Amino acid sequence: MEVREKAKIVITVASLVAVTVLFVAEYRRRHRKKQTSSSLSSCYLHSELKSQFGFKRVLADNSYSEFKHLKLDDASSSLENSSNGHPYETEITVLLENPRIEFGFLRGEYSLEMSDSYVWVETELQLKELAEILAKEKVFAVDTEQHSLRSFLGFTALIQISTHEKDFLVDTIVLHDAMSILRPVFSEPNICKVFHGADNDVLWLQRDFHIYVVNMFDTAKACEVLSKPQRSLAYLLETVCGVATNKLLQREDWRQRPLSEEMVRYARTDAHYLLYIADSLTAELKQLATEDSSSPDDRFHFLLEASRRSNMTCLQLYTKETEDFPGSAAASSIIYRHLNGHGDKSNISLNAEELVRKLCAWRDLMGRIHDESTRYVLSDQAIVGLACKQPTTNEEIYDTIAHTDLATESSPSLSSSVQSPYPVICSHLDDIYEMILDKLAKLDDILPVVLKKCLGTNGTCPISVFNYSLLVNFKTKLSSHSAPKQNGHKNFKQQFTRKASRELFVKKFSCKAPVYHNCRIYANDGRLLCYCDKRKLEWYLNRGLAKLVEENPPAIMLLFEPKGRPEDEGNDFYIQTKRNICVGCGEGKHYLRYRIIPSCYRVHFPEHLKSHRSHDIVLLCVDCHEVAHAAAERYKKQIATEFGIPLFVRRVLDSKEAQGTSSLVEDESTGNSEDAGVSPLHLRSAAMALLRHGNRMPSSRREELLQTVKMYYGGRDISEEDLEKALLIGLSPHERRKLERKKGVSFKHSAEVAGMDKQEDEYNDGEAPAYSEKIMNVERSTVADDSGDGTSEGDGASELNDTQCNGNTLHQQNSKLSLLGHGPHGKQIVEYILREHGEDGVRDFCQRWRKVFVDAVHPRHLPGGWNVSHSGRRDFGEFSVYNPTKRLSTE
């Protein structure tokens, strides 16, 4: 009986095992078939969203070009001796020559127990607050966590910072584009940064954020000086703090959000105890110096050496690894280790060796295109297996890679949910197939062919900030080999550049959310007034001017009688639903707002012709937007010719020098006044170059730029203060503030000018206050329209300016208006139309622009009620902020 029961059990178990094996085999067969069938048509990245693809800008992309380090524009910077040197070499050298032995790492008593509270930093506001906190500290501890498996160069996924009071975990994935906020505190020589084993950390911070560490104490260097038996952080945590840590967590996927409790504790531990460890090691260094010193002068020898070694680490510079040919180093290593039998070439196959080189070059390129590590693309063992077996079908290739990786367990750190072959292989099996069959006969053919297939005009792979410049900055040594024909390669690069630019433009500038919410507003009698967005509904509800009558989609009813109704305007445009698609071609995946009437004109319209008027703002895809914009630019030139008003301000001249120029012209019969002044763009470029690089540029070039600036100041000698003022000429207050916030621009003499912006913002188009008169006289420039012979052939163009000076049309710059674009042109056009033709002239002007748009784009999806002859006028009700009576009462 017992034997029979045992036999039944054995048979049952065997059956279950057999069924399981068959099930797994069938699943893998179907999974393989599905993957191989889809590999030829699409790339896996179209459906997989990688965390780093949210970065708007990366400092180290996957191209073959060298890494560009931060450039400081301070004349005292060491960069004057190096085009790509360390931006803080001078500061670090000072610390090496005159170390600051002020190692007070702890303040008062320090508890070794780590509390449960910490600060998770994930917004720019929190990051700025952290920077302010660190700027007040004398010392803080730092550690980083990296992710390298799913990235070609790797990236920083987390930064841990600890002060005496708090632990901060900075989400560098979310804040990647804002991490420069921490740059000043890391480069501040008066703040000591404590790391452990910082050789890689300093390079990673440079690579990802242009953050350079100045003044460091590395506890690993202190261990070297003290000749500790071990130098790992785990050893120090256990021996100094009595804390055990699991270093295997360092291999976890630090991209995941939220982090597990175990990962959070591990991350905090690495930084939290560093200050205590540094304090303990410093005490040992001082004690060792005391014991070994025969003279008081040698007392701090060991501490100085630890400090010196730490700050030498700060001088390291991140560089990309370079090879004679992509993948050549890996290919040589594989051939030596797996095919040569440790140098014995008797067993090597020439065909296998060539295939190894092709696969390594392909693997390197695919890693760059998809931003994957080479081990995630294709393992070394898989390359050896393919080279030896040389399978001839896609299924055999798939099985060879899968079995090789399974047998060698080459990637234990990979997620168990991802099986070999990995997604890159599954999406591009045909490439390996062609290489094995020797269809890509030459090694040199691989790069251009694969790049064109992946990133060409009809490429299968998406463009990202990581692979965008892969061809644009194509700096491999491929040119030294038998590369493809130059003309074909050049055309390919142009096609790639256009596609890459378009996709990045779409990603950066297209609307990130639906524009039209199609919410409804009803009058108090129940009649529909218009469709609008949610913000407008909230405006009425928050002020108690309406009540919510429907929730999905939202609708409100006004509690007052509106000033006008749609039927009063003679069209029903505003009571039509609107679709979130391109009005030109119907594209719905991406779109941008497009102003049919250019802003340089519309901004100067009377309020009742532009406020809350969305008729002339439509949605266009990138392609239709390009067509419409090109047509608008051409028509602007026609407008400029018709009215005799140039699109750009041609020349500017300091108002203090204008009278002198005028007097000079009156005394001379020549028309030199036409040559007075200088283009505002040329003026700003010359002033910027002189301020930034004046002391370092060749004397001939410096003199040339000085002459350009002197033309603005009437030829007199200029000072640094004059250069700073020239830099701001023609800028609106907003543009000035933006310039002053920009890296590398510092105004030593222009505090008076900077203060003007705030005063001007308090005034719209009214007269400036008396107390800013002096400042504005400095900044306002005499502008010459440069209309050839000084005469105006357009319709009354000569009447558009405030003053005349011997045939040159001159006027005072509106301090709120930029001279660098079409703003002055648009203002003069609208003023002339209003003066000569009134509001009817503005309406006719708008109709002309609508016709230009229709003729250029041929829109097929315009909202109902849209028409070329739309009036655009509206009256303002009692509660409108644009109501004239309400505006007068608030002034």
PDB file of C-alpha atoms in Angstrom, residues 180-355:
ATOM      1  CA  SER A 180      22.939  73.757 -11.001  1.00  0.00           C
ATOM      2  CA  ILE A 181      21.252  75.418  -8.013  1.00  0.00           C
ATOM      3  CA  LEU A 182      23.691  73.478  -5.799  1.00  0.00           C
ATOM      4  CA  ARG A 183      26.752  74.400  -7.875  1.00  0.00           C
ATOM      5  CA  PRO A 184      27.760  77.478  -5.788  1.00  0.00           C
ATOM      6  CA  VAL A 185      27.801  75.656  -2.436  1.00  0.00           C
ATOM      7  CA  PHE A 186      29.862  72.766  -3.809  1.00  0.00           C
ATOM      8  CA  SER A 187      32.423  75.165  -5.314  1.00  0.00           C
ATOM      9  CA  GLU A 188      32.584  77.429  -2.245  1.00  0.00           C
ATOM     10  CA  PRO A 189      36.136  77.139  -0.791  1.00  0.00           C
ATOM     11  CA  ASN A 190      34.968  78.143   2.696  1.00  0.00           C
ATOM     12  CA  ILE A 191      32.660  75.117   3.003  1.00  0.00           C
ATOM     13  CA  CYS A 192      34.204  71.679   3.498  1.00  0.00           C
ATOM     14  CA  LYS A 193      32.486  68.763   1.774  1.00  0.00           C
ATOM     15  CA  VAL A 194      33.006  65.313   3.359  1.00  0.00           C
ATOM     16  CA  PHE A 195      32.993  62.288   1.018  1.00  0.00           C
ATOM     17  CA  HIS A 196      34.168  58.704   1.256  1.00  0.00           C
ATOM     18  CA  GLY A 197      36.007  57.426  -1.806  1.00  0.00           C
ATOM     19  CA  ALA A 198      35.163  60.474  -3.878  1.00  0.00           C
ATOM     20  CA  ASP A 199      37.249  59.599  -6.946  1.00  0.00           C
ATOM     21  CA  ASN A 200      34.141  58.635  -8.907  1.00  0.00           C
ATOM     22  CA  ASP A 201      31.683  60.970  -7.210  1.00  0.00           C
ATOM     23  CA  VAL A 202      33.498  64.129  -8.286  1.00  0.00           C
ATOM     24  CA  LEU A 203      33.534  62.903 -11.888  1.00  0.00           C
ATOM     25  CA  TRP A 204      29.857  61.943 -11.866  1.00  0.00           C
ATOM     26  CA  LEU A 205      28.829  65.329 -10.477  1.00  0.00           C
ATOM     27  CA  GLN A 206      30.812  67.035 -13.251  1.00  0.00           C
ATOM     28  CA  ARG A 207      29.363  64.758 -15.927  1.00  0.00           C
ATOM     29  CA  ASP A 208      25.708  65.202 -14.955  1.00  0.00           C
ATOM     30  CA  PHE A 209      25.432  68.687 -13.467  1.00  0.00           C
ATOM     31  CA  HIS A 210      28.667  70.645 -14.001  1.00  0.00           C
ATOM     32  CA  ILE A 211      29.042  70.580 -10.218  1.00  0.00           C
ATOM     33  CA  TYR A 212      32.687  70.882  -9.143  1.00  0.00           C
ATOM     34  CA  VAL A 213      33.784  70.093  -5.605  1.00  0.00           C
ATOM     35  CA  VAL A 214      36.148  72.607  -4.012  1.00  0.00           C
ATOM     36  CA  ASN A 215      37.500  71.948  -0.475  1.00  0.00           C
ATOM     37  CA  MET A 216      36.968  68.291   0.323  1.00  0.00           C
ATOM     38  CA  PHE A 217      37.824  65.919   3.129  1.00  0.00           C
ATOM     39  CA  ASP A 218      37.791  62.320   1.898  1.00  0.00           C
ATOM     40  CA  THR A 219      37.619  59.791   4.721  1.00  0.00           C
ATOM     41  CA  ALA A 220      39.091  57.125   2.406  1.00  0.00           C
ATOM     42  CA  LYS A 221      42.215  59.295   1.963  1.00  0.00           C
ATOM     43  CA  ALA A 222      42.411  59.703   5.726  1.00  0.00           C
ATOM     44  CA  CYS A 223      42.371  55.875   6.009  1.00  0.00           C
ATOM     45  CA  GLU A 224      45.290  55.733   3.576  1.00  0.00           C
ATOM     46  CA  VAL A 225      47.321  58.167   5.657  1.00  0.00           C
ATOM     47  CA  LEU A 226      46.457  56.246   8.833  1.00  0.00           C
ATOM     48  CA  SER A 227      47.310  52.899   7.135  1.00  0.00           C
ATOM     49  CA  LYS A 228      44.005  51.370   8.146  1.00  0.00           C
ATOM     50  CA  PRO A 229      43.706  47.627   7.375  1.00  0.00           C
ATOM     51  CA  GLN A 230      40.585  48.374   5.317  1.00  0.00           C
ATOM     52  CA  ARG A 231      39.383  51.558   3.684  1.00  0.00           C
ATOM     53  CA  SER A 232      35.779  50.744   2.811  1.00  0.00           C
ATOM     54  CA  LEU A 233      32.914  52.758   4.233  1.00  0.00           C
ATOM     55  CA  ALA A 234      31.329  49.567   5.567  1.00  0.00           C
ATOM     56  CA  TYR A 235      34.476  48.939   7.616  1.00  0.00           C
ATOM     57  CA  LEU A 236      34.430  52.476   9.055  1.00  0.00           C
ATOM     58  CA  LEU A 237      30.719  52.314   9.836  1.00  0.00           C
ATOM     59  CA  GLU A 238      31.202  49.087  11.761  1.00  0.00           C
ATOM     60  CA  THR A 239      34.435  49.962  13.589  1.00  0.00           C
ATOM     61  CA  VAL A 240      33.800  53.649  14.308  1.00  0.00           C
ATOM     62  CA  CYS A 241      30.021  53.819  14.605  1.00  0.00           C
ATOM     63  CA  GLY A 242      29.040  50.226  15.351  1.00  0.00           C
ATOM     64  CA  VAL A 243      26.615  50.223  12.410  1.00  0.00           C
ATOM     65  CA  ALA A 244      26.250  47.329   9.960  1.00  0.00           C
ATOM     66  CA  THR A 245      25.180  48.016   6.371  1.00  0.00           C
ATOM     67  CA  ASN A 246      24.316  45.830   3.414  1.00  0.00           C
ATOM     68  CA  LYS A 247      26.528  47.017   0.540  1.00  0.00           C
ATOM     69  CA  LEU A 248      24.646  44.762  -1.885  1.00  0.00           C
ATOM     70  CA  LEU A 249      21.971  47.450  -1.901  1.00  0.00           C
ATOM     71  CA  GLN A 250      24.400  49.592  -3.867  1.00  0.00           C
ATOM     72  CA  ARG A 251      23.507  47.427  -6.867  1.00  0.00           C
ATOM     73  CA  GLU A 252      19.786  48.065  -6.559  1.00  0.00           C
ATOM     74  CA  ASP A 253      17.911  49.987  -9.223  1.00  0.00           C
ATOM     75  CA  TRP A 254      18.071  53.511  -7.785  1.00  0.00           C
ATOM     76  CA  ARG A 255      15.743  54.813 -10.516  1.00  0.00           C
ATOM     77  CA  GLN A 256      12.707  53.295  -8.859  1.00  0.00           C
ATOM     78  CA  ARG A 257      10.293  55.621  -7.090  1.00  0.00           C
ATOM     79  CA  PRO A 258       9.354  55.441  -4.345  1.00  0.00           C
ATOM     80  CA  LEU A 259      12.451  53.895  -2.801  1.00  0.00           C
ATOM     81  CA  SER A 260      11.940  51.009  -0.423  1.00  0.00           C
ATOM     82  CA  GLU A 261      12.442  51.631   3.300  1.00  0.00           C
ATOM     83  CA  GLU A 262      15.586  49.490   3.185  1.00  0.00           C
ATOM     84  CA  MET A 263      17.049  51.550   0.311  1.00  0.00           C
ATOM     85  CA  VAL A 264      16.204  54.834   2.052  1.00  0.00           C
ATOM     86  CA  ARG A 265      17.929  53.700   5.231  1.00  0.00           C
ATOM     87  CA  TYR A 266      20.966  52.523   3.273  1.00  0.00           C
ATOM     88  CA  ALA A 267      21.205  55.829   1.402  1.00  0.00           C
ATOM     89  CA  ARG A 268      20.892  57.883   4.582  1.00  0.00           C
ATOM     90  CA  THR A 269      23.442  55.752   6.421  1.00  0.00           C
ATOM     91  CA  ASP A 270      26.146  56.411   3.812  1.00  0.00           C
ATOM     92  CA  ALA A 271      26.015  60.172   4.410  1.00  0.00           C
ATOM     93  CA  HIS A 272      24.578  60.479   7.928  1.00  0.00           C
ATOM     94  CA  TYR A 273      27.609  59.062   9.765  1.00  0.00           C
ATOM     95  CA  LEU A 274      30.299  60.640   7.571  1.00  0.00           C
ATOM     96  CA  LEU A 275      30.658  63.752   9.730  1.00  0.00           C
ATOM     97  CA  TYR A 276      31.175  61.626  12.852  1.00  0.00           C
ATOM     98  CA  ILE A 277      33.640  59.371  11.018  1.00  0.00           C
ATOM     99  CA  ALA A 278      35.555  62.395   9.669  1.00  0.00           C
ATOM    100  CA  ASP A 279      35.745  63.868  13.167  1.00  0.00           C
ATOM    101  CA  SER A 280      37.069  60.571  14.589  1.00  0.00           C
ATOM    102  CA  LEU A 281      39.666  60.150  11.841  1.00  0.00           C
ATOM    103  CA  THR A 282      40.790  63.745  12.245  1.00  0.00           C
ATOM    104  CA  ALA A 283      41.361  63.106  15.942  1.00  0.00           C
ATOM    105  CA  GLU A 284      43.448  60.045  15.051  1.00  0.00           C
ATOM    106  CA  LEU A 285      45.480  62.072  12.537  1.00  0.00           C
ATOM    107  CA  LYS A 286      46.195  64.733  15.132  1.00  0.00           C
ATOM    108  CA  GLN A 287      47.107  62.102  17.721  1.00  0.00           C
ATOM    109  CA  LEU A 288      49.426  60.348  15.283  1.00  0.00           C
ATOM    110  CA  ALA A 289      51.107  63.632  14.451  1.00  0.00           C
ATOM    111  CA  THR A 290      51.623  64.378  18.134  1.00  0.00           C
ATOM    112  CA  GLU A 291      53.115  60.961  18.858  1.00  0.00           C
ATOM    113  CA  ASP A 292      55.436  60.927  15.851  1.00  0.00           C
ATOM    114  CA  SER A 293      56.540  64.564  15.869  1.00  0.00           C
ATOM    115  CA  SER A 294      59.826  65.635  17.334  1.00  0.00           C
ATOM    116  CA  SER A 295      59.021  69.292  16.704  1.00  0.00           C
ATOM    117  CA  PRO A 296      55.804  71.267  17.248  1.00  0.00           C
ATOM    118  CA  ASP A 297      56.107  72.496  13.680  1.00  0.00           C
ATOM    119  CA  ASP A 298      55.370  68.984  12.392  1.00  0.00           C
ATOM    120  CA  ARG A 299      52.264  68.549  14.507  1.00  0.00           C
ATOM    121  CA  PHE A 300      49.690  68.662  11.700  1.00  0.00           C
ATOM    122  CA  HIS A 301      51.705  66.785   9.121  1.00  0.00           C
ATOM    123  CA  PHE A 302      49.335  63.801   8.821  1.00  0.00           C
ATOM    124  CA  LEU A 303      46.226  65.959   8.780  1.00  0.00           C
ATOM    125  CA  LEU A 304      47.755  68.179   6.099  1.00  0.00           C
ATOM    126  CA  GLU A 305      48.569  65.112   3.995  1.00  0.00           C
ATOM    127  CA  ALA A 306      45.004  63.805   4.243  1.00  0.00           C
ATOM    128  CA  SER A 307      43.700  67.225   3.256  1.00  0.00           C
ATOM    129  CA  ARG A 308      46.146  67.476   0.362  1.00  0.00           C
ATOM    130  CA  ARG A 309      45.206  64.048  -1.014  1.00  0.00           C
ATOM    131  CA  SER A 310      41.512  64.882  -0.699  1.00  0.00           C
ATOM    132  CA  ASN A 311      41.800  68.134  -2.605  1.00  0.00           C
ATOM    133  CA  MET A 312      43.968  66.519  -5.270  1.00  0.00           C
ATOM    134  CA  THR A 313      40.897  64.399  -6.019  1.00  0.00           C
ATOM    135  CA  CYS A 314      38.944  67.601  -6.673  1.00  0.00           C
ATOM    136  CA  LEU A 315      41.287  68.421  -9.563  1.00  0.00           C
ATOM    137  CA  GLN A 316      40.175  65.359 -11.522  1.00  0.00           C
ATOM    138  CA  LEU A 317      38.289  66.089 -14.742  1.00  0.00           C
ATOM    139  CA  TYR A 318      35.632  63.898 -16.312  1.00  0.00           C
ATOM    140  CA  THR A 319      36.402  62.704 -19.835  1.00  0.00           C
ATOM    141  CA  LYS A 320      34.657  60.340 -22.186  1.00  0.00           C
ATOM    142  CA  GLU A 321      36.499  57.156 -23.065  1.00  0.00           C
ATOM    143  CA  THR A 322      37.858  57.271 -26.602  1.00  0.00           C
ATOM    144  CA  GLU A 323      38.759  54.452 -28.980  1.00  0.00           C
ATOM    145  CA  ASP A 324      40.332  54.199 -32.419  1.00  0.00           C
ATOM    146  CA  PHE A 325      37.079  52.627 -33.556  1.00  0.00           C
ATOM    147  CA  PRO A 326      33.831  52.022 -31.628  1.00  0.00           C
ATOM    148  CA  GLY A 327      33.979  48.776 -29.677  1.00  0.00           C
ATOM    149  CA  SER A 328      37.590  48.066 -30.622  1.00  0.00           C
ATOM    150  CA  ALA A 329      38.830  47.736 -27.024  1.00  0.00           C
ATOM    151  CA  ALA A 330      36.043  45.303 -26.090  1.00  0.00           C
ATOM    152  CA  ALA A 331      36.637  43.275 -29.251  1.00  0.00           C
ATOM    153  CA  SER A 332      40.352  42.943 -28.530  1.00  0.00           C
ATOM    154  CA  SER A 333      39.620  41.845 -24.970  1.00  0.00           C
ATOM    155  CA  ILE A 334      37.077  39.239 -26.075  1.00  0.00           C
ATOM    156  CA  ILE A 335      39.334  37.857 -28.787  1.00  0.00           C
ATOM    157  CA  TYR A 336      42.196  37.523 -26.326  1.00  0.00           C
ATOM    158  CA  ARG A 337      40.145  35.988 -23.497  1.00  0.00           C
ATOM    159  CA  HIS A 338      37.798  33.672 -25.365  1.00  0.00           C
ATOM    160  CA  LEU A 339      39.181  32.909 -28.803  1.00  0.00           C
ATOM    161  CA  ASN A 340      42.950  33.123 -28.562  1.00  0.00           C
ATOM    162  CA  GLY A 341      43.465  30.692 -25.752  1.00  0.00           C
ATOM    163  CA  HIS A 342      45.534  33.226 -23.791  1.00  0.00           C
ATOM    164  CA  GLY A 343      47.600  34.301 -26.769  1.00  0.00           C
ATOM    165  CA  ASP A 344      47.727  31.010 -28.686  1.00  0.00           C
ATOM    166  CA  LYS A 345      46.445  31.989 -32.146  1.00  0.00           C
ATOM    167  CA  SER A 346      46.359  28.448 -33.489  1.00  0.00           C
ATOM    168  CA  ASN A 347      42.706  28.017 -32.523  1.00  0.00           C
ATOM    169  CA  ILE A 348      41.425  31.393 -33.721  1.00  0.00           C
ATOM    170  CA  SER A 349      39.090  31.687 -36.685  1.00  0.00           C
ATOM    171  CA  LEU A 350      39.602  34.725 -38.872  1.00  0.00           C
ATOM    172  CA  ASN A 351      35.894  34.823 -39.723  1.00  0.00           C
ATOM    173  CA  ALA A 352      34.977  34.574 -36.052  1.00  0.00           C
ATOM    174  CA  GLU A 353      37.418  37.363 -35.167  1.00  0.00           C
ATOM    175  CA  GLU A 354      35.960  39.682 -37.809  1.00  0.00           C
ATOM    176  CA  LEU A 355      32.415  38.945 -36.616  1.00  0.00           C
TER     177      LEU A 355
END
